[in-house]
XYZ file of C-alpha atoms in Angstrom:
293
model
C 1.474 2.390 0.836
C 3.901 4.523 0.603
C 6.927 4.643 -1.478
C 9.741 5.832 0.611
C 8.326 9.327 1.301
C 6.453 10.267 -1.776
C 4.836 7.540 -3.561
C 1.828 5.464 -2.718
C 1.777 1.705 -4.459
C -0.672 -0.185 -5.570
C -1.187 -3.795 -4.549
C -3.091 -6.216 -6.362
C -5.935 -8.458 -4.378
C -6.869 -10.206 -7.471
C -6.884 -13.500 -6.171
C -5.313 -17.152 -7.654
C -4.794 -20.769 -6.549
C -1.322 -21.493 -5.930
C 0.418 -23.739 -8.230
C 4.762 -24.691 -8.415
C 6.877 -22.659 -10.143
C 6.953 -23.917 -13.539
C 10.153 -23.594 -15.623
C 10.611 -20.985 -18.355
C 9.878 -22.763 -21.828
C 11.774 -19.527 -23.300
C 12.561 -15.850 -22.933
C 10.358 -13.493 -24.394
C 12.753 -10.680 -26.428
C 12.203 -6.829 -27.245
C 10.920 -5.549 -30.154
C 11.179 -1.832 -30.057
C 8.204 -0.848 -29.790
C 9.150 2.099 -27.252
C 6.081 2.066 -25.585
C 7.998 1.477 -21.613
C 7.806 4.590 -19.080
C 11.205 4.106 -16.794
C 9.806 3.916 -13.174
C 12.328 6.734 -11.552
C 12.040 6.497 -8.169
C 12.786 9.996 -6.626
C 15.543 9.286 -4.555
C 17.199 7.892 -7.831
C 17.982 12.126 -8.028
C 18.880 12.741 -5.013
C 21.803 10.120 -4.593
C 22.954 11.003 -8.291
C 26.315 12.666 -6.590
C 26.771 9.642 -4.758
C 26.490 6.936 -6.807
C 27.876 7.372 -10.064
C 26.490 4.106 -11.193
C 22.658 6.171 -11.167
C 23.794 8.812 -13.649
C 25.550 6.385 -15.805
C 21.949 4.299 -15.726
C 20.473 7.140 -16.515
C 22.479 8.706 -19.611
C 21.937 5.478 -20.912
C 18.105 5.601 -21.121
C 18.681 8.061 -23.601
C 19.661 5.558 -25.894
C 16.918 2.964 -25.448
C 15.502 1.738 -28.195
C 12.047 0.712 -25.595
C 12.213 3.262 -23.255
C 9.774 6.444 -24.154
C 9.674 8.313 -21.105
C 10.419 8.631 -17.361
C 7.982 9.097 -14.419
C 8.683 9.600 -10.796
C 5.052 10.456 -9.462
C 6.012 14.199 -9.484
C 5.916 17.395 -10.874
C 9.438 18.000 -11.239
C 11.701 16.472 -13.834
C 14.451 14.644 -12.869
C 17.112 16.655 -15.598
C 19.650 13.564 -15.060
C 17.367 11.010 -17.739
C 17.356 12.358 -21.088
C 13.871 11.397 -22.448
C 10.380 12.239 -22.124
C 9.055 13.629 -18.982
C 5.518 13.009 -17.416
C 4.715 14.503 -14.729
C 2.259 13.944 -11.817
C -0.615 14.841 -9.898
C -0.293 12.273 -7.815
C -2.735 13.450 -4.311
C -5.387 16.254 -4.210
C -2.337 18.379 -2.353
C -0.988 18.697 -5.683
C -2.741 20.788 -7.019
C -1.155 23.887 -5.043
C 1.671 25.218 -3.285
C 5.144 24.524 -4.796
C 3.752 20.940 -6.116
C 1.516 22.663 -9.055
C 3.825 25.077 -10.155
C 6.948 22.458 -10.803
C 3.662 20.177 -12.674
C 2.942 23.674 -14.953
C 5.671 24.647 -15.073
C 7.141 21.086 -16.636
C 4.380 21.452 -19.396
C 5.014 25.108 -20.104
C 8.798 23.730 -20.333
C 8.310 21.198 -23.111
C 5.996 23.362 -24.749
C 8.651 26.031 -25.327
C 11.076 22.990 -26.142
C 8.146 21.977 -28.873
C 7.422 18.657 -27.863
C 3.551 17.359 -29.208
C 0.954 15.758 -26.660
C 2.931 15.324 -23.575
C 1.195 13.046 -20.763
C 0.848 13.941 -17.821
C -1.017 11.300 -15.107
C -3.589 12.032 -12.797
C -4.059 10.675 -8.683
C -2.251 7.376 -7.682
C -4.386 4.639 -6.236
C -7.035 7.756 -5.079
C -9.546 5.234 -3.313
C -6.710 4.494 -0.797
C -6.073 8.070 0.212
C -9.715 8.313 1.285
C -10.455 10.746 -1.966
C -14.267 9.902 -3.078
C -14.750 9.930 -6.624
C -17.204 13.054 -7.179
C -13.686 15.130 -5.448
C -11.986 13.498 -7.841
C -14.510 14.284 -10.856
C -14.395 18.245 -9.366
C -10.813 18.137 -9.525
C -10.258 16.848 -12.383
C -12.725 19.287 -14.226
C -11.836 22.253 -12.407
C -7.785 22.403 -12.170
C -6.921 19.069 -14.900
C -8.963 19.163 -17.741
C -7.743 22.629 -18.306
C -3.792 21.261 -18.823
C -5.900 19.675 -22.509
C -5.729 23.891 -23.527
C -3.631 25.372 -21.771
C -0.405 22.954 -22.356
C -1.671 20.720 -25.629
C -0.746 17.586 -23.127
C -2.303 14.104 -23.201
C -4.527 13.287 -20.052
C -4.156 10.181 -18.452
C -7.019 9.377 -15.609
C -6.489 8.145 -12.292
C -4.891 4.773 -11.773
C -6.836 2.915 -8.406
C -5.439 -0.545 -7.436
C -6.348 -3.511 -9.575
C -9.123 -4.886 -7.158
C -13.109 -5.100 -6.330
C -12.912 -1.591 -4.299
C -10.567 -0.243 -7.567
C -12.373 -0.973 -10.216
C -16.100 0.540 -8.749
C -13.928 3.668 -7.454
C -13.160 3.891 -11.284
C -16.551 3.578 -12.428
C -17.950 5.761 -10.316
C -15.738 8.512 -11.212
C -16.165 8.274 -14.962
C -19.937 8.050 -14.524
C -19.005 11.894 -13.611
C -17.280 13.150 -16.292
C -19.269 14.398 -20.148
C -18.183 12.973 -23.329
C -15.766 15.782 -23.284
C -14.394 15.183 -20.683
C -13.270 11.935 -20.486
C -9.081 10.736 -19.878
C -7.320 10.779 -23.135
C -5.806 7.242 -21.660
C -6.885 5.126 -18.847
C -4.667 5.130 -16.311
C -4.357 1.197 -14.975
C -2.297 -0.870 -12.100
C -1.316 -4.078 -11.556
C 0.812 -6.148 -9.260
C 0.564 -10.318 -8.912
C -0.141 -12.527 -5.805
C 3.467 -13.282 -4.335
C 2.842 -17.320 -4.313
C 0.878 -17.586 -8.049
C 2.743 -19.339 -11.003
C 3.408 -17.047 -13.428
C 1.491 -18.206 -16.103
C -1.435 -18.234 -14.044
C -0.530 -14.314 -13.252
C -0.355 -13.642 -17.353
C -3.495 -14.913 -17.391
C -4.832 -12.617 -14.890
C -3.220 -9.463 -16.070
C -4.033 -9.740 -19.697
C -7.622 -9.861 -18.477
C -7.796 -7.506 -15.731
C -5.954 -4.686 -18.067
C -8.402 -6.097 -22.065
C -11.143 -5.675 -19.871
C -10.364 -2.067 -18.667
C -10.068 -1.571 -22.057
C -13.200 -3.292 -23.371
C -14.628 -1.299 -20.400
C -14.489 2.194 -21.333
C -13.196 2.504 -25.114
C -9.778 4.147 -24.096
C -6.196 3.643 -24.548
C -4.669 2.366 -22.067
C -1.199 3.645 -20.059
C -0.647 0.665 -17.564
C 1.249 3.171 -15.050
C 2.295 0.656 -12.960
C 2.562 -3.400 -13.455
C 5.371 -5.936 -11.440
C 5.205 -9.879 -9.895
C 5.532 -9.963 -6.509
C 6.343 -13.044 -6.787
C 9.972 -13.944 -4.797
C 11.351 -16.926 -7.268
C 13.196 -14.919 -9.745
C 12.282 -17.226 -12.307
C 8.451 -16.314 -12.147
C 8.861 -12.969 -12.274
C 11.508 -13.241 -15.436
C 8.981 -14.922 -17.154
C 5.844 -12.760 -16.015
C 7.727 -9.828 -16.972
C 9.113 -10.957 -20.247
C 5.498 -12.327 -21.309
C 3.827 -9.187 -20.242
C 5.905 -6.811 -22.129
C 5.625 -9.069 -25.408
C 2.285 -8.684 -24.639
C 2.005 -5.256 -24.232
C 3.830 -4.345 -26.959
C 1.898 -6.184 -28.980
C -2.011 -4.832 -28.069
C -2.319 -0.913 -30.558
C -4.766 0.107 -27.765
C -1.719 0.242 -25.242
C 0.088 3.574 -25.325
C 2.353 2.264 -22.553
C 3.145 0.918 -19.565
C 5.647 0.634 -16.709
C 7.275 -1.957 -14.937
C 7.853 -1.056 -11.415
C 10.571 0.391 -10.806
C 13.992 2.208 -10.647
C 15.312 2.200 -7.000
C 18.374 1.239 -5.618
C 16.525 -0.577 -2.836
C 13.603 -2.503 -2.874
C 10.638 -0.104 -1.015
C 8.949 -2.781 1.396
C 8.000 -5.968 1.990
C 5.492 -5.817 -0.672
C 7.675 -5.158 -3.191
C 10.011 -8.400 -4.840
C 13.282 -8.089 -4.525
C 13.561 -10.209 -7.591
C 11.837 -7.625 -9.465
C 14.321 -4.705 -9.284
C 15.366 -2.979 -11.940
C 18.470 -1.178 -10.645
C 20.759 -3.024 -7.948
C 21.949 -0.875 -4.574
C 24.580 1.273 -6.620
C 22.467 2.324 -9.707
C 23.135 -0.198 -12.095
C 20.264 -2.530 -14.260
C 19.667 -5.713 -13.072
C 19.707 -8.306 -16.049
C 16.122 -7.901 -15.996
C 16.467 -4.209 -15.609
C 18.593 -4.362 -18.835
C 15.839 -7.019 -20.665
C 13.508 -3.978 -19.560
C 15.531 -1.398 -20.673
C 16.057 -3.535 -24.475
C 20.096 -3.517 -23.509
C 20.046 -7.822 -23.595
């Protein structure tokens, strides 16, 4: 699936038996852990001149006690958002031409500005792009891993989908890497089923994310997570409970709830999970996520 013309969006195949939606017992509040990534869809940058609220929202993120960074699945920086930028080499084609020049240029700019150890992300759901684990490991070794020495970057490993195929792909990829070639952070995605109660999905998400950490012993970046439930209460409950839990895990470096865009990306994404409205203002859920509730 594509995020408009640029982003491969994860889907979760983890199954759970459907139950009736449960009421939210109480709301989880923010903690100021500052682990959250603003997943800033690239068309927001394009649309800043046409929708003034986008710039207002972007500026406000610079004052957030929760937002640590912005990511747009690209190598170029959305300069309207005044927080640390984390570039991504999203596909194998990102390792050449303008895309690679943009990514290395972004890292060079951060290095010159004195930014210490900027994270950079490697491949978005590569198993769904048809990229073999062997080819990914060769690209990692030949092009991506050298960014450590060249720019002092911290490397976020490939983030496969949270299904058996994704887990098997990651296991194979990691088997090709020597001890000194491992990622600094393990890339993880998680999306819920559409009709399962948030209590069940919270348990499933925590078990999956913890399981990935236990399997590799590497700190985790959950670069995409969201509820796809259509019930706003269930989405709110899942988001708050998971944010509180992720904030409390010292082995979770960062996480990003999907996502910040003016429009729902496709039929998989729940409208109730939108962090921005059509004009670019933060939704109530977005206000929570940004720490402004």
